[in-house]
Tab-separated table of C-alpha atoms in Angstrom:
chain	number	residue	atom	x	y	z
N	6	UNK	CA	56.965	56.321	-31.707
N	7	UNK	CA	58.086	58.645	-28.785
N	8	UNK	CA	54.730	58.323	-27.184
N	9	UNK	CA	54.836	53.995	-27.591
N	10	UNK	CA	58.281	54.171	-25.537
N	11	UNK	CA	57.250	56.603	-22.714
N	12	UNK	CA	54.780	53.950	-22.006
N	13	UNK	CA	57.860	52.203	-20.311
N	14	UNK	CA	58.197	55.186	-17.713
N	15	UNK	CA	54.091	55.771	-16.998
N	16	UNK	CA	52.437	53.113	-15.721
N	17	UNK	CA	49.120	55.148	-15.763
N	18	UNK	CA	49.542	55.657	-19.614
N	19	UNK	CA	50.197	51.788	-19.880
N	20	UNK	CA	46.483	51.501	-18.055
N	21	UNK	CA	44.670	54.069	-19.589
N	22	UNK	CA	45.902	51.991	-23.088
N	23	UNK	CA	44.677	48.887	-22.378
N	24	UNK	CA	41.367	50.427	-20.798
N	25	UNK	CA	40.518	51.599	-23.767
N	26	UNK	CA	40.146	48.790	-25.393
N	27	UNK	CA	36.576	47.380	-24.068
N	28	UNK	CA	34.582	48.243	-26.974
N	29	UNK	CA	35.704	44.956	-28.696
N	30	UNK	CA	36.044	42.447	-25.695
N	31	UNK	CA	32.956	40.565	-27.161
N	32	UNK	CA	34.318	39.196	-29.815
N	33	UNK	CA	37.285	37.261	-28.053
N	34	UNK	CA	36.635	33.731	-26.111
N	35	UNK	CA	38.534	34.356	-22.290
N	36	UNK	CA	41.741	32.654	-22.581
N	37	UNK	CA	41.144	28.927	-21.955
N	38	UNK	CA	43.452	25.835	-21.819
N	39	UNK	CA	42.423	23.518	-25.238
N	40	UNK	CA	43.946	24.507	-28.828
N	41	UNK	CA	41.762	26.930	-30.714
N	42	UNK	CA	43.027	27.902	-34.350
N	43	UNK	CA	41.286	31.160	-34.815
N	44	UNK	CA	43.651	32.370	-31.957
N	45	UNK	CA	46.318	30.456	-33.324
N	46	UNK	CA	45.909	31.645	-36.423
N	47	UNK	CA	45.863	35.769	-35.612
N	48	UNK	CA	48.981	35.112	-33.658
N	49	UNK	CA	50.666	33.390	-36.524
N	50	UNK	CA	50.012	36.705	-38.467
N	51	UNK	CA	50.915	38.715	-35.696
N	52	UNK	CA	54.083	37.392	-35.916
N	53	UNK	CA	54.714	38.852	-40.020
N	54	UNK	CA	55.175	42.510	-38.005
N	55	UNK	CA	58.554	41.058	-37.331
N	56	UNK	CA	59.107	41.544	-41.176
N	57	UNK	CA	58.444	44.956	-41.517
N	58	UNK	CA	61.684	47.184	-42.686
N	59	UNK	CA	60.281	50.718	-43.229
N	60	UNK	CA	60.630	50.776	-39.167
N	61	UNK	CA	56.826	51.446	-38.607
N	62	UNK	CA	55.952	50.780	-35.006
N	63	UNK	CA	52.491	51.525	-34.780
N	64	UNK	CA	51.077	48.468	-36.618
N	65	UNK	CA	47.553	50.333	-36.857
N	66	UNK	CA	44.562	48.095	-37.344
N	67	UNK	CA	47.161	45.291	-38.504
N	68	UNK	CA	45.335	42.895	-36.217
N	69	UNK	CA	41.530	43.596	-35.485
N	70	UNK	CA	41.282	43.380	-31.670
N	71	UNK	CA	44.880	44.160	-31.266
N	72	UNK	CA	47.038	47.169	-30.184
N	73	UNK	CA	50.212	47.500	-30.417
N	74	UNK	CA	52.504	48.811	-27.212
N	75	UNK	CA	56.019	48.264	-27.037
N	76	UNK	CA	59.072	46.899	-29.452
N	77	UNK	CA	62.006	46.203	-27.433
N	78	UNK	CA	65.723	47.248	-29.041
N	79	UNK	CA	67.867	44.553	-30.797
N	80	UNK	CA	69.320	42.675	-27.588
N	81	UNK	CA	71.532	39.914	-26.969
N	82	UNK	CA	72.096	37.803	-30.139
N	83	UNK	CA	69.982	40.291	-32.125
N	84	UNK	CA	66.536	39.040	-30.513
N	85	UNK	CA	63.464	41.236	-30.031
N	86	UNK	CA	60.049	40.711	-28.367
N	87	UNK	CA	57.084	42.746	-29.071
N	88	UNK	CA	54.142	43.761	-26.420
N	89	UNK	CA	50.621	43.868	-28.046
N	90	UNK	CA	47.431	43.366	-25.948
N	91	UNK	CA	44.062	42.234	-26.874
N	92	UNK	CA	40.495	43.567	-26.475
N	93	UNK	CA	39.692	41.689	-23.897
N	94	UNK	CA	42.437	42.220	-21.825
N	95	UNK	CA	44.332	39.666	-22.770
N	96	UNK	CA	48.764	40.675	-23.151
N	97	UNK	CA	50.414	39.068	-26.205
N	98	UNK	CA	54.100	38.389	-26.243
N	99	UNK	CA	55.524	37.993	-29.533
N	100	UNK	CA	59.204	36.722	-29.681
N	101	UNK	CA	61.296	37.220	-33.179
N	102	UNK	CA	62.519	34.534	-34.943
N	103	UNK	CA	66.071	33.597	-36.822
N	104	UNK	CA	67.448	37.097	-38.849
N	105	UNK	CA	69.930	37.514	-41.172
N	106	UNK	CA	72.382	38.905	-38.576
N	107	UNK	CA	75.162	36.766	-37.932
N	108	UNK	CA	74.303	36.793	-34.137
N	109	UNK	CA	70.795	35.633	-34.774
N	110	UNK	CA	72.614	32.748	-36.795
N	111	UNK	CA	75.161	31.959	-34.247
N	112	UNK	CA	72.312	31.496	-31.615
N	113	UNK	CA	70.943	28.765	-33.599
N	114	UNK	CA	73.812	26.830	-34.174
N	115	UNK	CA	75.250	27.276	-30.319
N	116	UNK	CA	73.552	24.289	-29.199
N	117	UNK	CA	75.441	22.333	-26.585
N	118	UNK	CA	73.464	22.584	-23.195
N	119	UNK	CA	73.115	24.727	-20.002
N	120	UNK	CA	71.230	23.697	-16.999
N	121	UNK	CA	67.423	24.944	-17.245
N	122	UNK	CA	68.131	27.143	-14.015
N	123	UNK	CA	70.782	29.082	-12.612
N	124	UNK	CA	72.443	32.614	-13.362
N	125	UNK	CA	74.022	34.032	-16.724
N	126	UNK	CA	75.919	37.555	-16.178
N	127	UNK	CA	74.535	39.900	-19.024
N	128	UNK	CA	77.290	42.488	-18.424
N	129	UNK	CA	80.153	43.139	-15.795
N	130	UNK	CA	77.167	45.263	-13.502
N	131	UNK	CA	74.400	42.628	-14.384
N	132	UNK	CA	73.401	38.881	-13.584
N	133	UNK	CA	70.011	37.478	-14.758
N	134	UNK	CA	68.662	34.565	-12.460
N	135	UNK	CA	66.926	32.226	-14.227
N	136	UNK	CA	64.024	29.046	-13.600
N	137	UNK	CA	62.391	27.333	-16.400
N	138	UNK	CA	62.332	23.865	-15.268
N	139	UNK	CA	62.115	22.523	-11.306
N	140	UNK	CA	64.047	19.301	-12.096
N	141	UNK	CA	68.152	19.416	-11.848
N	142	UNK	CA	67.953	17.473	-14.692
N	143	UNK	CA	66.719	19.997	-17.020
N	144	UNK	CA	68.791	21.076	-19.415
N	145	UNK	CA	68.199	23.918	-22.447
N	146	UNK	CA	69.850	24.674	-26.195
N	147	UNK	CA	72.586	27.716	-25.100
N	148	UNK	CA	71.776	29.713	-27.798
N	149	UNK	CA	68.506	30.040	-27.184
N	150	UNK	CA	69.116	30.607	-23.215
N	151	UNK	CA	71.340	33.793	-24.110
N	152	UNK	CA	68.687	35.149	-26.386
N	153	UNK	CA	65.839	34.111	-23.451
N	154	UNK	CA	67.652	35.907	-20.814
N	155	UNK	CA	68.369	39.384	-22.559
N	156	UNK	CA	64.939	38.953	-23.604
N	157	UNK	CA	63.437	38.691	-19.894
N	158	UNK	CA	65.555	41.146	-18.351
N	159	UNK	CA	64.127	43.577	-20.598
N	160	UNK	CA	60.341	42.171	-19.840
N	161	UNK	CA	60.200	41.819	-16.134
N	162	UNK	CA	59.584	45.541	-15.351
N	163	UNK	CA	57.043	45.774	-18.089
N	164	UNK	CA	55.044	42.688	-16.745
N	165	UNK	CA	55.587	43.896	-13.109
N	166	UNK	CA	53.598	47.071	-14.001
N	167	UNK	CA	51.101	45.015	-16.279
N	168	UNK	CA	50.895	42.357	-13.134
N	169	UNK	CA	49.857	45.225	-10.611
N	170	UNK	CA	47.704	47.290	-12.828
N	171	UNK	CA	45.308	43.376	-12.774
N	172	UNK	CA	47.022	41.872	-16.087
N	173	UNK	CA	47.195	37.929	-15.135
N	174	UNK	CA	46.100	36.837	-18.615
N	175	UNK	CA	49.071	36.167	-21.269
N	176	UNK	CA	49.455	34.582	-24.415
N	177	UNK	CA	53.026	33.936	-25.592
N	178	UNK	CA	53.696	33.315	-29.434
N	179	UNK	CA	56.787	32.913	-31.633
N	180	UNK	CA	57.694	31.054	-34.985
N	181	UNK	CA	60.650	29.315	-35.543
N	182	UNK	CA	63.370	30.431	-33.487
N	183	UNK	CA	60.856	32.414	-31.828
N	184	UNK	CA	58.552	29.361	-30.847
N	185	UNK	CA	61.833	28.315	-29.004
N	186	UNK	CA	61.875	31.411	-27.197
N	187	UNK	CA	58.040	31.292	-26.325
N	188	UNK	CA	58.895	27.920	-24.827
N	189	UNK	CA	61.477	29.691	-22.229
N	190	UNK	CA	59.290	32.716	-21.777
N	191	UNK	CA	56.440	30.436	-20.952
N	192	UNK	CA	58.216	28.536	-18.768
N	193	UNK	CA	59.716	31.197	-16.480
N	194	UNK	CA	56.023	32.816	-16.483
N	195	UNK	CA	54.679	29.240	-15.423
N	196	UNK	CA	57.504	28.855	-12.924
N	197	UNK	CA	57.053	32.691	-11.257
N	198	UNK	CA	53.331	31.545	-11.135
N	199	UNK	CA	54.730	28.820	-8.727
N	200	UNK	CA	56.956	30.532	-6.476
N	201	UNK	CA	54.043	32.651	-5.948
N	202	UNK	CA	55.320	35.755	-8.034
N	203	UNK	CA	52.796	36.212	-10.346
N	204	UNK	CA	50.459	33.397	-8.204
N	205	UNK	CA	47.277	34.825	-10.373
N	206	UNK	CA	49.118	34.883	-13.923
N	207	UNK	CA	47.641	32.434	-16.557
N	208	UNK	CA	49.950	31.621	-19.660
N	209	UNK	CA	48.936	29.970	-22.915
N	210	UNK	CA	51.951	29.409	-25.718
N	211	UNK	CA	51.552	28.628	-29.178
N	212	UNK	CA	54.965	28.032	-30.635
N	213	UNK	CA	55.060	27.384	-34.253
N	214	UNK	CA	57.929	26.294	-36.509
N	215	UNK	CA	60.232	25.864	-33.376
N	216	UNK	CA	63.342	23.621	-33.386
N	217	UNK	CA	64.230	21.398	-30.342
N	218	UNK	CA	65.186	23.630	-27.734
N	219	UNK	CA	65.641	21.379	-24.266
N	220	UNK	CA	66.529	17.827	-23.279
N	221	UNK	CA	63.948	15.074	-22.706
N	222	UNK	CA	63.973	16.341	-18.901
N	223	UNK	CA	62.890	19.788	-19.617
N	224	UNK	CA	60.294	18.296	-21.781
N	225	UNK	CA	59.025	16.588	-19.268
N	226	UNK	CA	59.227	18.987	-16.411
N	227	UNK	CA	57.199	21.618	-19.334
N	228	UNK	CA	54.697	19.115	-20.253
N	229	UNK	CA	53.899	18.930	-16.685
N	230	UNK	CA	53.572	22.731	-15.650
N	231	UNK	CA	52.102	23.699	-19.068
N	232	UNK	CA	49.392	20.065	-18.249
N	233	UNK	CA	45.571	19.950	-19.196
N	234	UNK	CA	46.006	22.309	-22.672
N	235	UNK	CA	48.031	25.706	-22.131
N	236	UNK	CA	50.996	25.258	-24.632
N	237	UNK	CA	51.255	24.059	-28.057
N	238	UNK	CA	53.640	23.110	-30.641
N	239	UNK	CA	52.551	23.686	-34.146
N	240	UNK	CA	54.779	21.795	-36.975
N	241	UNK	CA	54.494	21.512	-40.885
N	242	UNK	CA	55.407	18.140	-41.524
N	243	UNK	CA	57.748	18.946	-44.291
N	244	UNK	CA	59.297	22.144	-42.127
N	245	UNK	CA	63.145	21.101	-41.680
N	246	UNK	CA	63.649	23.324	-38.770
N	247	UNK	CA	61.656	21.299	-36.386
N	248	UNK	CA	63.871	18.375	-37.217
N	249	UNK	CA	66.914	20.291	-35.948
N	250	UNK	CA	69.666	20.433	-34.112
N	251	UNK	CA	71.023	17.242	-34.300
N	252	UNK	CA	70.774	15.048	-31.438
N	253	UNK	CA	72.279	11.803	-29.739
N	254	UNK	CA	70.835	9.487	-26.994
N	255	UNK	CA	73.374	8.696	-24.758
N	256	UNK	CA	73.002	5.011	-23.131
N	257	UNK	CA	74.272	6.476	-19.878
N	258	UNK	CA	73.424	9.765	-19.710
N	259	UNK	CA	70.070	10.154	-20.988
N	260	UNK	CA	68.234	7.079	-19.837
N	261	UNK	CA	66.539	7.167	-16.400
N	262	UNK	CA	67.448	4.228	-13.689
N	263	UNK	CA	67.622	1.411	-13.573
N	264	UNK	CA	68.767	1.222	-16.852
N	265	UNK	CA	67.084	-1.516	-18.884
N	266	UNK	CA	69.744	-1.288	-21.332
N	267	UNK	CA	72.815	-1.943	-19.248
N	268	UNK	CA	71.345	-3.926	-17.040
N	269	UNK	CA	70.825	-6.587	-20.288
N	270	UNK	CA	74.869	-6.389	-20.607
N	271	UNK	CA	74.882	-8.548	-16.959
N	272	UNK	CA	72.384	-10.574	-18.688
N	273	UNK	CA	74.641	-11.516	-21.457
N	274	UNK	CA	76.749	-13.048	-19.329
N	275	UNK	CA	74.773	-16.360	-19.293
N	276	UNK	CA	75.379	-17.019	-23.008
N	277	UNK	CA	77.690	-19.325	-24.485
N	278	UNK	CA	81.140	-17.644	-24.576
N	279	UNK	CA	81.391	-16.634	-28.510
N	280	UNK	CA	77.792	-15.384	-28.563
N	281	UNK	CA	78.186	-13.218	-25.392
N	282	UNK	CA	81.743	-12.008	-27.416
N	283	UNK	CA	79.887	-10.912	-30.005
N	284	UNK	CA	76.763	-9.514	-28.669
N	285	UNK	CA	78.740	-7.588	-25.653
N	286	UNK	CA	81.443	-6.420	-28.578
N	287	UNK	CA	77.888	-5.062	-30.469
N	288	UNK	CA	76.249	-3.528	-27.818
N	289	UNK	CA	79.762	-1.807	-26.716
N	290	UNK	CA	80.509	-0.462	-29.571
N	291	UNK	CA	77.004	1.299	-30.243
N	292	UNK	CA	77.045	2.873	-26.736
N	293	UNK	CA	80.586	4.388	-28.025
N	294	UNK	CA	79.270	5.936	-31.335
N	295	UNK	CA	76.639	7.145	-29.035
N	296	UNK	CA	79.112	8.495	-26.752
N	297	UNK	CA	81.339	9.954	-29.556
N	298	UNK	CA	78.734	11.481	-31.712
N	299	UNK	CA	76.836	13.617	-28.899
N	300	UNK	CA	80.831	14.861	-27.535
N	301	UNK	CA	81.292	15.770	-31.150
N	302	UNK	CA	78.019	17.993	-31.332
N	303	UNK	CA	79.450	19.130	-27.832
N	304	UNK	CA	82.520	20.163	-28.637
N	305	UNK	CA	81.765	21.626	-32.559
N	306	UNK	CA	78.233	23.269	-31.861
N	307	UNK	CA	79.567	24.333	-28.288
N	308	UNK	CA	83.260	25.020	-27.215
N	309	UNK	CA	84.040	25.867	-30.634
N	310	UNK	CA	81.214	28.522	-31.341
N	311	UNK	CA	81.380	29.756	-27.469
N	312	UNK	CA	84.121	31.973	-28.852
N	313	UNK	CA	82.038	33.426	-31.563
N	314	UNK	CA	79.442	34.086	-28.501
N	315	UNK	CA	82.322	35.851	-26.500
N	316	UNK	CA	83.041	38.400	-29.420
N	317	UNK	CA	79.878	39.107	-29.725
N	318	UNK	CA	78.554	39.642	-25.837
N	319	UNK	CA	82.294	39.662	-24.628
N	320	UNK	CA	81.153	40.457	-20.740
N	321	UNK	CA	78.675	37.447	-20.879
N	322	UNK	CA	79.347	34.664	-18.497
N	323	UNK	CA	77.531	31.409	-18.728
N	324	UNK	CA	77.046	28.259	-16.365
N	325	UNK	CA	78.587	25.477	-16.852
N	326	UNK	CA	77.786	23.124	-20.026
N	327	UNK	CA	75.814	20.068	-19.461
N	328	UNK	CA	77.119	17.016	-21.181
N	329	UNK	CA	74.428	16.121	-23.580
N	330	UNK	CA	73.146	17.013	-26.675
N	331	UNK	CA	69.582	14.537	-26.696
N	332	UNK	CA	67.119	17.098	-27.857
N	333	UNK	CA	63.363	17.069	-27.676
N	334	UNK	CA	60.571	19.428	-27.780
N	335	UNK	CA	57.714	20.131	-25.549
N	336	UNK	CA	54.157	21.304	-26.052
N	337	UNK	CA	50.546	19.485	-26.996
N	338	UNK	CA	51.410	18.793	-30.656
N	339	UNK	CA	49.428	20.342	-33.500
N	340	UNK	CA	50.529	18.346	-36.537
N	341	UNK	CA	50.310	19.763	-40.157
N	342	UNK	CA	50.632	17.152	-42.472
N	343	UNK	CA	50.798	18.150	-46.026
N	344	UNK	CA	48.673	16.762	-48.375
N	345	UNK	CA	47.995	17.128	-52.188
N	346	UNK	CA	46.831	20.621	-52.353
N	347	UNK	CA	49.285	22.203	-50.223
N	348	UNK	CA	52.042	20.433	-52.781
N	349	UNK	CA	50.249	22.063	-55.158
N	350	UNK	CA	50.405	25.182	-53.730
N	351	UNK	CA	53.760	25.138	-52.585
N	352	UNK	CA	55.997	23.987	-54.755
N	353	UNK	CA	59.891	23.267	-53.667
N	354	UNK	CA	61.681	26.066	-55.683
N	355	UNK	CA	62.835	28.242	-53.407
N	356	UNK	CA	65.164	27.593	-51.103
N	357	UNK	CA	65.729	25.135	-48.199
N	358	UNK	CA	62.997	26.938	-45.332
N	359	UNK	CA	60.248	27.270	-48.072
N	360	UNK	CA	58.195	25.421	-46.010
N	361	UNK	CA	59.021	27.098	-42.905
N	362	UNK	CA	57.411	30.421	-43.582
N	363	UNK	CA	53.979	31.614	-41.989
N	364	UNK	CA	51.832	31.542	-44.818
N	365	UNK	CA	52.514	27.456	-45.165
N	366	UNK	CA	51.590	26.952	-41.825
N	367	UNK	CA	48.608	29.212	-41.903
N	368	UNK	CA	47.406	27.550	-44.916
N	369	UNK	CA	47.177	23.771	-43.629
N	370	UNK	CA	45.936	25.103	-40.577
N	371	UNK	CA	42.502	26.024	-42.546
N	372	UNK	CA	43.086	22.436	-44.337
N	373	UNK	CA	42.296	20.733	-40.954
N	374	UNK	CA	40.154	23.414	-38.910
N	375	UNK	CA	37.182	24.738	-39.949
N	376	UNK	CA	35.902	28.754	-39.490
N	377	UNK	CA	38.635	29.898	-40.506
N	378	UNK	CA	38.821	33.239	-42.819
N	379	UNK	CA	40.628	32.595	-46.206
N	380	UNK	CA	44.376	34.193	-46.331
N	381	UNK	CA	43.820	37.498	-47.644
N	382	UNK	CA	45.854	38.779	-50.914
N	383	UNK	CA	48.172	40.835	-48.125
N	384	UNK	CA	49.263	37.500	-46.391
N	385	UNK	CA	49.802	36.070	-50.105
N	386	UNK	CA	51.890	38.999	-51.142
N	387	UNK	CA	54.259	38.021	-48.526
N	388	UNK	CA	54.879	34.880	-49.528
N	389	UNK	CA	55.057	35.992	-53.391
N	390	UNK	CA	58.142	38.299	-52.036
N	391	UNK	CA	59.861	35.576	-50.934
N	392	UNK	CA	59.470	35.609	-47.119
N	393	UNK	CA	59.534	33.085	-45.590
N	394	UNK	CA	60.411	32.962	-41.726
């Protein structure tokens, strides 16, 4: 374990690592835009090292074609990213999903907004600059922001070495809050690629079992940079989390311009008077619930847990909130529906994020791709333990 975190001080060990890996470039495909479930399907299993409690950190042969290098400390709301690289070359970023620390909790439910770019102060001697959208009206789930940021501090000198020693080839993976995460991290790789800080860097994301982490804004501005195949969002269609957090379309806010919708209210005004009463009284009256119901999420999921943030990372400093809470999520969609056999198979007796857990989503994947190996007893055992995320 010594030896794994001295890496972080030798850039000639971290070279002389991944060099040695050659003998088994043959057997990977270069990293390519266009969804391919064999890959997505080893980094879904990567992702179970995130379970282990004896604190192993060597992860030996866990992953043919894949070495272990780094495991960063518990940071920020209790997040943690693991570096791995593959045979050919290729770095792997794994980000950890929801815990059962409070913190880890906390982050999911902080969900009011922050602008997609701007500054967050770590600590009284530290401020973390952020980009992961180009468009001002970008906007990203808090929670996951704080957890994104202590996250990339912690990466950038890693990546610089990685960057210099030739490295440009990255494939970022998380499940459920993790996917989330491997959204921002993707992003902000995407984004240094186009203010020409890592101008060589390719970056492919497969983010499974992620909730909605960004407004329809940063979806779009994602979509866009991440165009022609290089991120994906992989959902079981009976998976809760992906349904979550709540979210509210506000007639005002979240629509672009011209407005269709309040432009029909001058249109109204050509009825006869009791039917534009009515209709006006209608339409008024659902903007308002609209209106009501996103400043509730605001002021519950935001203002009120903030505090709960500040105990916990009582130096942090955040931007401003942005008034919304319309939540979408980004990414080429991979859709898992279930279907008889996987009902079969997994059976709803066991609490609410049953089908949230790895093993359910690796299992319909080989329902609807081909060439896939069948889930060893291992990857069963897991399940049969009862973990799920």
């Amino acid at each position: 374990m010594a030896f794994r975190f001295k890496l972080l001080y030798c850039p000639i060990l971290w070279i002389i690592l991944l060099l040695g890996q050659g003998n088994a470039r043959a057997q990977f495909k270069e990293i390519a835009p266009g969804f391919d479930p064999k890959e997505c399907d080893e980094l879904l299993r990567l992702n179970f090292v995130f379970q282990d409690t004896t604190g192993n950190t060597t992860f030996d042969n866990f992953q043919k074609g894949y070495t272990f290098v780094y495991r960063s400390p518990s940071l920020g709301l209790d997040n943690m990213w693991d570096l791995w690289t593959r045979a050919d070359s290729t770095v792997v970023i794994l980000l950890r999903g929801t815990t059962s620390d409070m913190k880890s909790i906390l982050a999911d439910f902080y969900s009011v907004m922050m602008p997609a770019q701007g500054k967050i102060r770590l600590t009284k001697d530290k401020v973390f600059a952020y980009k992961l959208a180009s468009s001002n009206r970008t906007a990203v789930h808090a929670g996951f922001l704080i957890g994104f940021a202590f996250l990339a501090d912690d990466m950038k000198a890693k990546i610089d070495s990685l960057y210099s020693a030739g490295y440009h080839k990255y494939l970022i993976t998380g499940h459920s809050q993790g996917g989330a995460l491997a959204y921002y991290v993707s992003a902000w790789l995407h984004h240094q690629r186009e203010d020409n800080i890592y101008p060589a860097i390719k970056v492919k994301t497969y983010a499974s079992a992620s909730p909605k982490m960004g407004n329809m804004y940063f979806a779009y501005d994602y979509d866009n940079i991440t165009r022609e195949g290089w991120s994906y969002s992989i959902v079981n269609s009976d998976d809760a989390v992906p349904e979550m957090p709540f979210t509210t379309q506000q007639v005002d806010i979240d629509m672009n311009e011209p407005n269709p919708i309040l432009g029909m209210m001058k249109r109204f005004d050509s009825l006869p008077f009791f039917k534009r009463i009515i209709i006006k009284g209608a339409f008024n009256k659902m903007i308002k619930n609209a209106a009501n119901s996103s400043k509730s999420y605001q002021k519950y999921l935001g203002r009120y847990l903030h505090d709960f943030v500040q105990d916990a990372l009582p130096e942090l400093e955040m931007p401003e909130a942005v008034k919304t809470s319309y939540y979408s999520r980004p990414g080429v969609p991979i859709s898992l529906l279930v279907n008889d056999r996987y009902l079969e198979r997994f059976k709803v007796n066991n609490g609410p994020y049953y089908h949230h857990g790895i093993i359910p989503y690796r299992f319909l994947l080989r329902e609807y791709y081909d060439g896939l190996e069948p889930l060893q007893d291992d990857d069963i055992a897991y399940l049969l333990k009862g973990v799920y995320d």
